[in-house]
Amino acid sequence: MAVNAPAIVLVEPQLGENIGAAARAMRNFGLSDLRLVAPRDGWPNPRAEPMASGATDILATARLYTDLPSAVADLNHVLATTARARELAKPTLSPRAAAQRLRGAGERNATAGILFGRERTGLDNEEMLQSEALIYIPTNPSFSSLNLAQAVLLLGYEWWLAGAADPAEDWPDELATGATHADRARLADHLVTELDAVNFFRPASKRAASVAKLRNLLFRVELSSNEVRMLRGVVHALATGEPGERQES
Amino acid sequence: MAVNAPAIVLVEPQLGENIGAAARAMRNFGLSDLRLVAPRDGWPNPRAEPMASGATDILATARLYTDLPSAVADLNHVLATTARARELAKPTLSPRAAAQRLRGAGERNATAGILFGRERTGLDNEEMLQSEALIYIPTNPSFSSLNLAQAVLLLGYEWWLAGAADPAEDWPDELATGATHADRARLADHLVTELDAVNFFRPASKRAASVAKLRNLLFRVELSSNEVRMLRGVVHALATGEPGERQES
């Protein structure tokens, strides 16, 4: 589905567990090209698979390289994650801005990769300067250490979102439009009538204010037509002590 | 720093490790109010601490509840994460839209919480309907299972970003403005002159096109003034075989 999804390039990852968890995070967000540069404990690493939770195909097709230049040789665009501000003459992108850049590259059929450094020390300057831009994941400055797989997860998530059609808000059909104003007005009138019938609004001097509050509530909250109908049934039942006609759900 | 950061409410979490990892993710993004509803293995749980990686204060101050209503009794707004579309008459928000809603609530001094369900089965419908809206984290539909702590991480990340002033792109000062057009033009002229001197552009009929490509390149790429100066030194050195004046870095 994804055209030219970026490669995830782990530079000298130390723990097999993190490689497995990174593969799982990749799979969550439609990435599949995993590249390992000189993993500390060799490759394959049996500790990776349990953490991959089923994303074992990504581990199986991961490619192993002895150095960074060969791992990224075929890529058009290389971005490098960093945990701190650098002195390099490169722009630093947010994950979101990076994701947009990567999507743009993919749409042009360009290939791209994201570099992630060692768990303890990250990427060194020599590795960073082989990128066209840095990516800095904003975190709480007093507790900024992210697990390797978490960093992969956040970049994957942003990449996925940058290309996804997922709406920011998705309303169920019945709520997407919701009850009409007239539905609500009838409900409010019905309710007030029944409450007046039991002398609910006392003292009379405060009735107007109380009715206004109640109406405000009924006009403010999100209600479907069905829910308004149900509430009218509730009001009727409470007021009359009779169940009324059968409610449709 | 954060005003009314949302509470993270874990409903019947099964694994202590996940509670610890969730605490770490909370700390990464400035959240601190952890609430546990009937954790399967009791509380405190010694398996949580190693995964918290230093966010042990969040574990120490976590509050334990026997049921969901008591865990959220004091909160003004309750959102519930879900892994799939639901039949409930509630809006479903993206993590980003949810984060904006939570920030807005915080600015009004309203309190809020995000519900996360059990690792295996999530929240049940009865729990979901105690929320004002659902949050759906978009993932690859063919591999959508997120670890509990990863879900907390993504919501924390979006909440942090929604309130952070982190720029989408941050350019080093020297690149923020970059070389002037005149700098680049001088470099291009210098280069072409030197290349002409060695009869680089052959045949003559293609010279204009080749020069245009080269000039296009020099005007297109991002270059600082220092870099242009350095490149002029490079051209000079290559053309003359002499190092020229000392380059400033």
Short mmCIF file of C-alpha atoms in Angstrom, two decimals:
data_model
loop_
_atom_site.label_atom_id
_atom_site.label_comp_id
_atom_site.label_asym_id
_atom_site.label_seq_id
_atom_site.Cartn_x
_atom_site.Cartn_y
_atom_site.Cartn_z
CA MET A 1 0.00 0.00 0.00
CA ALA A 2 2.62 2.49 1.08
CA VAL A 3 4.80 3.69 -1.74
CA ASN A 4 8.40 3.97 -0.72
CA ALA A 5 7.93 3.79 3.00
CA PRO A 6 11.15 4.84 4.68
CA ALA A 7 13.73 2.30 5.78
CA ILE A 8 14.43 2.08 9.49
CA VAL A 9 18.19 1.97 9.97
CA LEU A 10 19.39 0.89 13.41
CA VAL A 11 23.04 1.76 13.89
CA GLU A 12 24.86 -0.67 16.19
CA PRO A 13 21.79 -1.60 18.22
CA GLN A 14 22.82 -3.25 21.45
CA LEU A 15 19.84 -5.33 22.55
CA GLY A 16 18.06 -7.91 20.45
CA GLU A 17 14.89 -7.17 22.41
CA ASN A 18 14.93 -3.62 21.11
CA ILE A 19 15.35 -4.80 17.53
CA GLY A 20 12.30 -7.02 17.98
CA ALA A 21 10.24 -4.26 19.57
CA ALA A 22 11.29 -1.89 16.79
CA ALA A 23 10.07 -4.42 14.21
CA ARG A 24 6.73 -4.60 15.98
CA ALA A 25 6.44 -0.80 16.01
CA MET A 26 7.32 -0.70 12.31
CA ARG A 27 4.60 -3.17 11.53
CA ASN A 28 2.07 -1.15 13.50
CA PHE A 29 2.62 1.69 11.10
CA GLY A 30 3.15 0.03 7.77
CA LEU A 31 6.95 0.07 7.64
CA SER A 32 8.85 -3.03 6.57
CA ASP A 33 12.40 -2.20 5.48
CA LEU A 34 14.61 -2.83 8.51
CA ARG A 35 18.35 -2.35 8.16
CA LEU A 36 20.84 -3.24 10.86
CA VAL A 37 24.32 -1.79 10.94
CA ALA A 38 26.72 -3.96 12.94
CA PRO A 39 24.36 -5.01 15.74
CA ARG A 40 26.42 -5.60 18.86
CA ASP A 41 25.31 -9.19 19.45
CA GLY A 42 25.29 -10.27 15.81
CA TRP A 43 22.37 -11.19 13.61
CA PRO A 44 20.06 -13.07 13.72
CA ASN A 45 19.54 -12.64 17.44
CA PRO A 46 17.10 -15.00 19.19
CA ARG A 47 16.15 -12.30 21.69
CA ALA A 48 14.51 -10.23 18.98
CA GLU A 49 11.67 -12.54 18.05
CA PRO A 50 9.64 -12.66 21.28
CA MET A 51 9.45 -8.85 21.33
CA ALA A 52 8.37 -8.66 17.69
CA SER A 53 4.94 -10.07 18.61
CA GLY A 54 4.29 -11.49 15.19
CA ALA A 55 6.23 -8.99 13.10
CA THR A 56 8.73 -11.74 12.46
CA ASP A 57 8.66 -11.27 8.71
CA ILE A 58 10.31 -7.91 9.24
CA LEU A 59 13.06 -9.58 11.23
CA ALA A 60 13.41 -12.30 8.62
CA THR A 61 13.89 -9.82 5.80
CA ALA A 62 16.05 -7.38 7.78
CA ARG A 63 19.30 -6.62 6.03
CA LEU A 64 22.65 -6.61 7.76
CA TYR A 65 25.42 -4.13 6.95
CA THR A 66 28.89 -3.64 8.28
CA ASP A 67 28.85 0.13 8.05
CA LEU A 68 26.45 3.03 7.70
CA PRO A 69 27.42 4.18 4.19
CA SER A 70 26.60 0.78 2.71
CA ALA A 71 23.31 0.62 4.65
CA VAL A 72 22.07 3.87 3.13
CA ALA A 73 23.86 3.76 -0.22
CA ASP A 74 20.67 3.28 -2.25
CA LEU A 75 18.56 5.85 -0.38
CA ASN A 76 17.74 9.26 -1.77
CA HIS A 77 17.05 10.88 1.57
CA VAL A 78 18.53 10.13 4.96
CA LEU A 79 17.27 11.68 8.17
CA ALA A 80 18.95 11.10 11.53
CA THR A 81 17.28 11.05 14.93
CA THR A 82 19.01 12.90 17.73
CA ALA A 83 18.31 13.24 21.43
CA ARG A 84 19.88 16.66 21.78
CA ALA A 85 20.65 19.84 19.91
CA ARG A 86 23.69 19.54 17.69
CA GLU A 87 26.26 21.93 16.38
CA LEU A 88 25.86 20.62 12.86
CA ALA A 89 24.83 22.95 10.07
CA LYS A 90 21.62 21.06 9.40
CA PRO A 91 17.99 21.76 10.04
CA THR A 92 16.38 19.91 12.92
CA LEU A 93 12.88 18.67 12.16
CA SER A 94 10.07 17.65 14.44
CA PRO A 95 8.86 14.08 13.86
CA ARG A 96 5.79 15.57 12.22
CA ALA A 97 7.75 17.79 9.85
CA ALA A 98 10.05 14.86 9.09
CA ALA A 99 7.06 12.65 8.32
CA GLN A 100 5.73 15.20 5.87
CA ARG A 101 9.11 15.40 4.20
CA LEU A 102 9.25 11.61 3.97
CA ARG A 103 5.75 11.42 2.50
CA GLY A 104 6.69 14.03 -0.02
CA ALA A 105 9.76 12.06 -0.96
CA GLY A 106 7.72 8.87 -1.29
CA GLU A 107 5.22 10.57 -3.56
CA ARG A 108 8.07 11.52 -5.84
CA ASN A 109 9.21 7.89 -5.79
CA ALA A 110 12.31 8.86 -3.86
CA THR A 111 13.61 6.42 -1.27
CA ALA A 112 14.38 7.45 2.27
CA GLY A 113 15.64 6.14 5.56
CA ILE A 114 15.66 7.18 9.18
CA LEU A 115 18.75 6.56 11.29
CA PHE A 116 18.49 5.54 14.93
CA GLY A 117 21.62 5.34 17.08
CA ARG A 118 22.82 3.06 19.81
CA GLU A 119 20.67 2.75 22.92
CA ARG A 120 23.27 4.36 25.16
CA THR A 121 25.01 6.94 23.04
CA GLY A 122 22.90 7.53 19.95
CA LEU A 123 24.54 8.47 16.68
CA ASP A 124 27.94 10.10 16.64
CA ASN A 125 28.62 13.33 14.78
CA GLU A 126 30.22 11.58 11.84
CA GLU A 127 27.06 9.52 11.37
CA MET A 128 24.77 12.51 11.79
CA LEU A 129 26.52 14.51 9.16
CA GLN A 130 25.69 11.80 6.65
CA SER A 131 22.06 12.85 6.93
CA GLU A 132 20.29 15.69 5.22
CA ALA A 133 18.47 16.74 8.36
CA LEU A 134 18.12 15.77 12.00
CA ILE A 135 14.94 14.73 13.76
CA TYR A 136 14.46 15.72 17.36
CA ILE A 137 11.64 14.09 19.30
CA PRO A 138 10.34 16.62 21.80
CA THR A 139 10.05 15.24 25.33
CA ASN A 140 10.00 16.44 28.88
CA PRO A 141 13.50 17.97 29.19
CA SER A 142 13.85 16.60 32.70
CA PHE A 143 13.23 13.02 31.52
CA SER A 144 14.00 12.79 27.86
CA SER A 145 15.39 9.30 27.40
CA LEU A 146 13.26 7.31 25.00
CA ASN A 147 13.68 3.62 24.43
CA LEU A 148 14.93 2.79 20.92
CA ALA A 149 11.70 1.05 19.96
CA GLN A 150 9.65 3.95 21.34
CA ALA A 151 11.55 6.35 19.11
CA VAL A 152 10.84 4.08 16.13
CA LEU A 153 7.19 3.94 17.22
CA LEU A 154 6.80 7.72 17.33
CA LEU A 155 8.41 8.22 13.93
CA GLY A 156 6.34 5.40 12.47
CA TYR A 157 3.19 6.89 13.96
CA GLU A 158 3.86 10.30 12.47
CA TRP A 159 4.70 8.77 9.12
CA TRP A 160 1.51 6.78 9.17
CA LEU A 161 -0.59 9.78 10.14
CA ALA A 162 1.01 11.97 7.48
CA GLY A 163 -0.36 9.63 4.85
CA ALA A 164 -3.50 8.38 6.49
CA ALA A 165 -6.96 9.53 5.75
CA ASP A 166 -8.01 8.96 9.34
CA PRO A 167 -10.24 11.83 10.34
CA ALA A 168 -9.39 13.84 13.44
CA GLU A 169 -12.93 13.27 14.64
CA ASP A 170 -15.20 10.53 13.51
CA TRP A 171 -18.82 10.72 14.46
CA PRO A 172 -21.23 7.85 14.35
CA ASP A 173 -23.79 8.43 11.61
CA GLU A 174 -26.58 9.03 14.03
CA LEU A 175 -24.54 11.64 15.89
CA ALA A 176 -22.88 13.06 12.82
CA THR A 177 -25.98 15.05 12.21
CA GLY A 178 -27.73 14.48 15.53
CA ALA A 179 -31.14 15.54 16.67
CA THR A 180 -32.69 18.59 15.10
CA HIS A 181 -33.24 21.76 16.99
CA ALA A 182 -36.96 21.10 16.81
CA ASP A 183 -36.48 17.64 18.37
CA ARG A 184 -34.61 19.22 21.23
CA ALA A 185 -37.11 22.03 21.62
CA ARG A 186 -39.99 19.56 21.83
CA LEU A 187 -38.09 17.57 24.43
CA ALA A 188 -37.38 20.70 26.45
CA ASP A 189 -40.98 21.88 26.24
CA HIS A 190 -42.26 18.46 27.17
CA LEU A 191 -39.92 18.27 30.14
CA VAL A 192 -40.70 21.73 31.40
CA THR A 193 -44.43 21.11 31.05
CA GLU A 194 -44.21 17.94 33.07
CA LEU A 195 -41.99 19.55 35.69
CA ASP A 196 -44.37 22.46 35.98
CA ALA A 197 -47.14 19.94 36.48
CA VAL A 198 -45.41 18.75 39.65
CA ASN A 199 -44.48 22.26 40.73
CA PHE A 200 -40.79 21.49 40.27
CA PHE A 201 -39.61 25.05 39.74
CA ARG A 202 -39.90 26.67 43.13
CA PRO A 203 -39.86 29.47 44.13
CA ALA A 204 -41.63 30.99 41.16
CA SER A 205 -39.16 33.87 41.12
CA LYS A 206 -36.41 31.47 40.13
CA ARG A 207 -38.40 29.48 37.61
CA ALA A 208 -37.17 31.34 34.55
CA ALA A 209 -33.53 30.90 35.50
CA SER A 210 -33.99 27.21 36.20
CA VAL A 211 -35.82 26.58 32.95
CA ALA A 212 -33.09 28.41 31.09
CA LYS A 213 -30.46 26.15 32.63
CA LEU A 214 -32.36 23.06 31.69
CA ARG A 215 -32.95 24.20 28.14
CA ASN A 216 -29.34 25.25 27.82
CA LEU A 217 -28.30 21.77 28.79
CA LEU A 218 -30.60 20.09 26.32
CA PHE A 219 -29.43 22.29 23.50
CA ARG A 220 -25.77 21.97 24.36
CA VAL A 221 -25.24 18.25 24.71
CA GLU A 222 -24.77 16.00 21.72
CA LEU A 223 -27.89 13.93 21.20
CA SER A 224 -29.08 11.76 18.38
CA SER A 225 -32.68 11.75 17.25
CA ASN A 226 -33.08 8.32 18.81
CA GLU A 227 -31.78 9.58 22.11
CA VAL A 228 -34.14 12.51 22.10
CA ARG A 229 -37.01 10.14 21.39
CA MET A 230 -35.83 7.94 24.24
CA LEU A 231 -35.63 10.89 26.61
CA ARG A 232 -39.11 11.95 25.69
CA GLY A 233 -40.21 8.44 26.58
CA VAL A 234 -38.40 8.77 29.90
CA VAL A 235 -40.10 12.06 30.67
CA HIS A 236 -43.45 10.64 29.70
CA ALA A 237 -42.95 7.51 31.78
CA LEU A 238 -41.79 9.42 34.83
CA ALA A 239 -44.55 11.95 34.54
CA THR A 240 -47.35 9.51 33.97
CA GLY A 241 -46.11 6.40 35.68
CA GLU A 242 -46.88 4.53 32.47
CA PRO A 243 -44.31 3.02 30.17
CA GLY A 244 -45.77 4.61 27.06
CA GLU A 245 -45.29 3.23 23.60
CA ARG A 246 -42.45 0.84 23.07
CA GLN A 247 -39.13 2.64 22.56
CA GLU A 248 -37.05 1.99 19.54
CA SER A 249 -33.42 1.65 20.47
CA MET B 1 4.71 23.17 34.83
CA ALA B 2 1.78 21.45 33.22
CA VAL B 3 -1.54 22.75 34.42
CA ASN B 4 -3.99 19.96 34.95
CA ALA B 5 -2.22 17.33 32.95
CA PRO B 6 -4.61 14.42 32.39
CA ALA B 7 -4.62 11.42 34.66
CA ILE B 8 -3.67 8.10 33.11
CA VAL B 9 -6.20 5.50 34.28
CA LEU B 10 -5.21 1.87 33.70
CA VAL B 11 -8.21 -0.40 34.07
CA GLU B 12 -7.29 -3.87 35.35
CA PRO B 13 -3.78 -3.87 33.91
CA GLN B 14 -2.40 -7.39 33.81
CA LEU B 15 1.37 -7.04 33.76
CA GLY B 16 3.42 -5.07 36.25
CA GLU B 17 6.01 -4.51 33.51
CA ASN B 18 3.45 -2.62 31.49
CA ILE B 19 2.54 -0.42 34.44
CA GLY B 20 6.23 0.43 34.85
CA ALA B 21 6.69 1.13 31.14
CA ALA B 22 3.55 3.28 31.17
CA ALA B 23 5.00 5.30 34.06
CA ARG B 24 8.18 5.87 32.07
CA ALA B 25 6.19 7.00 29.04
CA MET B 26 4.16 9.36 31.25
CA ARG B 27 7.32 10.92 32.61
CA ASN B 28 8.69 11.39 29.09
CA PHE B 29 5.77 13.66 28.38
CA GLY B 30 5.17 15.46 31.63
CA LEU B 31 2.31 13.36 33.00
CA SER B 32 2.33 12.25 36.62
CA ASP B 33 -1.14 11.23 37.81
CA LEU B 34 -1.30 7.45 37.47
CA ARG B 35 -4.44 5.65 38.60
CA LEU B 36 -4.78 1.89 38.74
CA VAL B 37 -8.13 0.17 38.80
CA ALA B 38 -7.89 -3.33 40.27
CA PRO B 39 -4.55 -4.37 38.77
CA ARG B 40 -4.58 -8.15 38.28
CA ASP B 41 -1.47 -8.85 40.34
CA GLY B 42 -2.15 -6.34 43.10
CA TRP B 43 -0.26 -3.20 43.93
CA PRO B 44 2.55 -2.39 44.52
CA ASN B 45 4.04 -4.83 42.01
CA PRO B 46 7.81 -5.37 42.05
CA ARG B 47 7.82 -6.05 38.30
CA ALA B 48 6.85 -2.47 37.56
CA GLU B 49 9.92 -0.69 38.84
CA PRO B 50 12.63 -2.02 36.48
CA MET B 51 10.55 -0.97 33.47
CA ALA B 52 9.95 2.52 34.86
CA SER B 53 13.61 3.46 34.24
CA GLY B 54 13.69 6.09 36.93
CA ALA B 55 10.07 7.20 36.79
CA THR B 56 9.61 5.50 40.15
CA ASP B 57 8.05 8.56 41.75
CA ILE B 58 5.07 8.06 39.47
CA LEU B 59 4.75 4.48 40.67
CA ALA B 60 5.14 5.58 44.29
CA THR B 61 2.34 8.11 44.03
CA ALA B 62 0.05 5.97 41.87
CA ARG B 63 -3.39 5.61 43.36
CA LEU B 64 -5.23 2.34 43.61
CA TYR B 65 -8.98 1.97 43.12
CA THR B 66 -11.32 -0.95 43.27
CA ASP B 67 -13.58 0.24 40.47
CA LEU B 68 -13.66 2.67 37.58
CA PRO B 69 -16.29 5.09 38.91
CA SER B 70 -14.24 5.81 42.03
CA ALA B 71 -11.08 6.23 39.96
CA VAL B 72 -12.60 8.97 37.84
CA ALA B 73 -15.05 10.46 40.35
CA ASP B 74 -13.17 13.76 40.66
CA LEU B 75 -12.47 14.24 36.95
CA ASN B 76 -14.38 16.67 34.76
CA HIS B 77 -13.58 14.95 31.49
CA VAL B 78 -13.03 11.28 30.80
CA LEU B 79 -11.83 9.96 27.43
CA ALA B 80 -11.51 6.25 26.68
CA THR B 81 -9.03 4.61 24.33
CA THR B 82 -10.35 1.95 22.01
CA ALA B 83 -8.72 -0.38 19.54
CA ARG B 84 -11.70 -0.65 17.24
CA ALA B 85 -14.75 1.16 16.06
CA ARG B 86 -17.60 0.97 18.52
CA GLU B 87 -21.32 1.05 18.30
CA LEU B 88 -21.57 3.62 21.05
CA ALA B 89 -23.17 6.95 20.36
CA LYS B 90 -20.01 8.90 21.08
CA PRO B 91 -17.53 10.73 18.93
CA THR B 92 -14.21 9.01 18.27
CA LEU B 93 -11.21 11.31 18.39
CA SER B 94 -7.74 10.94 16.97
CA PRO B 95 -4.98 11.16 19.60
CA ARG B 96 -4.21 14.61 18.22
CA ALA B 97 -7.77 15.85 18.49
CA ALA B 98 -8.02 14.32 21.96
CA ALA B 99 -4.82 16.09 23.01
CA GLN B 100 -6.22 19.41 21.88
CA ARG B 101 -9.40 18.75 23.80
CA LEU B 102 -7.39 17.86 26.90
CA ARG B 103 -5.24 20.98 26.59
CA GLY B 104 -8.35 23.06 26.25
CA ALA B 105 -9.81 21.47 29.36
CA GLY B 106 -6.58 22.08 31.26
CA GLU B 107 -6.58 25.73 30.30
CA ARG B 108 -10.05 26.05 31.78
CA ASN B 109 -8.74 24.39 34.96
CA ALA B 110 -10.88 21.37 34.26
CA THR B 111 -9.47 17.98 35.21
CA ALA B 112 -9.35 15.07 32.81
CA GLY B 113 -8.34 11.47 32.51
CA ILE B 114 -7.66 8.95 29.77
CA LEU B 115 -8.81 5.36 30.25
CA PHE B 116 -6.72 2.45 28.99
CA GLY B 117 -8.13 -1.08 29.10
CA ARG B 118 -6.69 -4.47 29.83
CA GLU B 119 -3.82 -5.68 27.65
CA ARG B 120 -5.86 -8.48 26.15
CA THR B 121 -9.37 -7.20 25.90
CA GLY B 122 -9.28 -3.44 26.36
CA LEU B 123 -12.21 -1.67 27.94
CA ASP B 124 -15.65 -3.20 27.91
CA ASN B 125 -18.69 -1.34 26.65
CA GLU B 126 -19.91 -0.49 30.12
CA GLU B 127 -16.59 1.20 30.85
CA MET B 128 -16.51 2.99 27.52
CA LEU B 129 -19.91 4.49 28.00
CA GLN B 130 -18.66 6.22 31.13
CA SER B 131 -16.49 8.40 28.89
CA GLU B 132 -17.45 11.50 26.97
CA ALA B 133 -15.57 10.43 23.85
CA LEU B 134 -13.43 7.59 22.53
CA ILE B 135 -9.87 7.85 21.30
CA TYR B 136 -8.81 5.63 18.43
CA ILE B 137 -5.11 5.39 17.66
CA PRO B 138 -4.74 4.88 13.92
CA THR B 139 -2.48 1.98 13.00
CA ASN B 140 -1.89 -0.41 10.17
CA PRO B 141 -5.22 -2.28 10.07
CA SER B 142 -3.45 -5.55 9.39
CA PHE B 143 -1.33 -5.22 12.55
CA SER B 144 -3.04 -2.92 14.95
CA SER B 145 -2.20 -4.30 18.38
CA LEU B 146 -0.33 -1.73 20.43
CA ASN B 147 1.32 -2.51 23.71
CA LEU B 148 -0.37 -0.77 26.67
CA ALA B 149 2.67 1.40 27.37
CA GLN B 150 2.97 2.30 23.69
CA ALA B 151 -0.61 3.53 23.70
CA VAL B 152 0.15 5.64 26.78
CA LEU B 153 3.29 6.89 25.02
CA LEU B 154 1.42 8.03 21.92
CA LEU B 155 -1.25 9.83 23.90
CA GLY B 156 1.41 11.42 26.11
CA TYR B 157 3.37 12.50 23.06
CA GLU B 158 0.36 14.15 21.48
CA TRP B 159 -0.56 15.84 24.74
CA TRP B 160 2.98 17.14 25.11
CA LEU B 161 3.10 18.40 21.53
CA ALA B 162 -0.27 20.10 21.84
CA GLY B 163 1.16 22.31 24.56
CA ALA B 164 4.77 22.57 23.48
CA ALA B 165 6.30 25.46 21.68
CA ASP B 166 8.71 23.16 19.85
CA PRO B 167 9.09 24.41 16.31
CA ALA B 168 8.39 22.04 13.44
CA GLU B 169 11.70 23.02 11.90
CA ASP B 170 14.64 24.51 13.66
CA TRP B 171 17.44 25.88 11.56
CA PRO B 172 20.90 26.66 12.82
CA ASP B 173 21.50 30.41 12.74
CA GLU B 174 23.98 30.19 9.91
CA LEU B 175 21.54 28.21 7.77
CA ALA B 176 18.47 30.08 8.89
CA THR B 177 19.41 32.88 6.56
CA GLY B 178 22.05 31.12 4.50
CA ALA B 179 24.32 32.45 1.81
CA THR B 180 23.19 35.40 -0.26
CA HIS B 181 22.37 35.14 -3.89
CA ALA B 182 25.49 37.18 -4.66
CA ASP B 183 27.62 34.72 -2.67
CA ARG B 184 26.23 31.86 -4.72
CA ALA B 185 26.59 33.74 -7.98
CA ARG B 186 30.24 34.46 -7.26
CA LEU B 187 30.81 30.83 -6.44
CA ALA B 188 29.10 29.73 -9.65
CA ASP B 189 31.03 32.23 -11.76
CA HIS B 190 34.26 31.24 -10.13
CA LEU B 191 33.58 27.57 -10.71
CA VAL B 192 32.55 27.99 -14.32
CA THR B 193 35.58 30.15 -15.04
CA GLU B 194 37.89 27.57 -13.62
CA LEU B 195 36.15 24.74 -15.42
CA ASP B 196 36.32 26.64 -18.70
CA ALA B 197 40.02 27.05 -18.07
CA VAL B 198 40.41 23.28 -18.17
CA ASN B 199 37.98 22.89 -21.08
CA PHE B 200 35.58 21.01 -18.87
CA PHE B 201 32.45 21.74 -20.88
CA ARG B 202 32.81 19.73 -24.05
CA PRO B 203 31.49 19.70 -26.69
CA ALA B 204 30.95 23.43 -26.96
CA SER B 205 27.40 22.90 -28.19
CA LYS B 206 26.46 21.47 -24.79
CA ARG B 207 28.29 24.01 -22.68
CA ALA B 208 25.31 26.22 -22.02
CA ALA B 209 23.16 23.34 -20.84
CA SER B 210 25.87 22.00 -18.56
CA VAL B 211 26.57 25.39 -17.05
CA ALA B 212 22.89 25.84 -16.43
CA LYS B 213 22.73 22.54 -14.55
CA LEU B 214 25.65 23.48 -12.39
CA ARG B 215 24.30 26.91 -11.62
CA ASN B 216 20.91 25.45 -10.91
CA LEU B 217 22.47 23.14 -8.37
CA LEU B 218 24.36 25.89 -6.61
CA PHE B 219 21.32 28.07 -6.37
CA ARG B 220 19.07 25.25 -5.23
CA VAL B 221 20.91 23.65 -2.32
CA GLU B 222 20.92 25.08 1.16
CA LEU B 223 24.27 26.67 1.83
CA SER B 224 25.52 28.96 4.54
CA SER B 225 27.86 31.83 3.79
CA ASN B 226 30.66 29.87 5.42
CA GLU B 227 29.98 26.91 3.21
CA VAL B 228 30.02 29.04 0.10
CA ARG B 229 33.32 30.53 1.22
CA MET B 230 34.64 27.04 1.81
CA LEU B 231 33.53 25.88 -1.63
CA ARG B 232 35.23 28.84 -3.23
CA GLY B 233 38.38 27.77 -1.45
CA VAL B 234 37.87 24.27 -2.78
CA VAL B 235 37.47 25.53 -6.34
CA HIS B 236 40.50 27.73 -5.96
CA ALA B 237 42.59 24.94 -4.53
CA LEU B 238 41.56 22.44 -7.17
CA ALA B 239 42.09 24.89 -9.99
CA THR B 240 45.43 26.21 -8.87
CA GLY B 241 46.84 23.30 -6.95
CA GLU B 242 47.48 25.70 -4.09
CA PRO B 243 45.70 25.60 -0.74
CA GLY B 244 44.86 29.29 -0.78
CA GLU B 245 44.19 31.29 2.34
CA ARG B 246 43.31 29.42 5.47
CA GLN B 247 39.62 28.38 5.61
CA GLU B 248 37.50 29.35 8.51
CA SER B 249 35.38 26.46 9.60
#
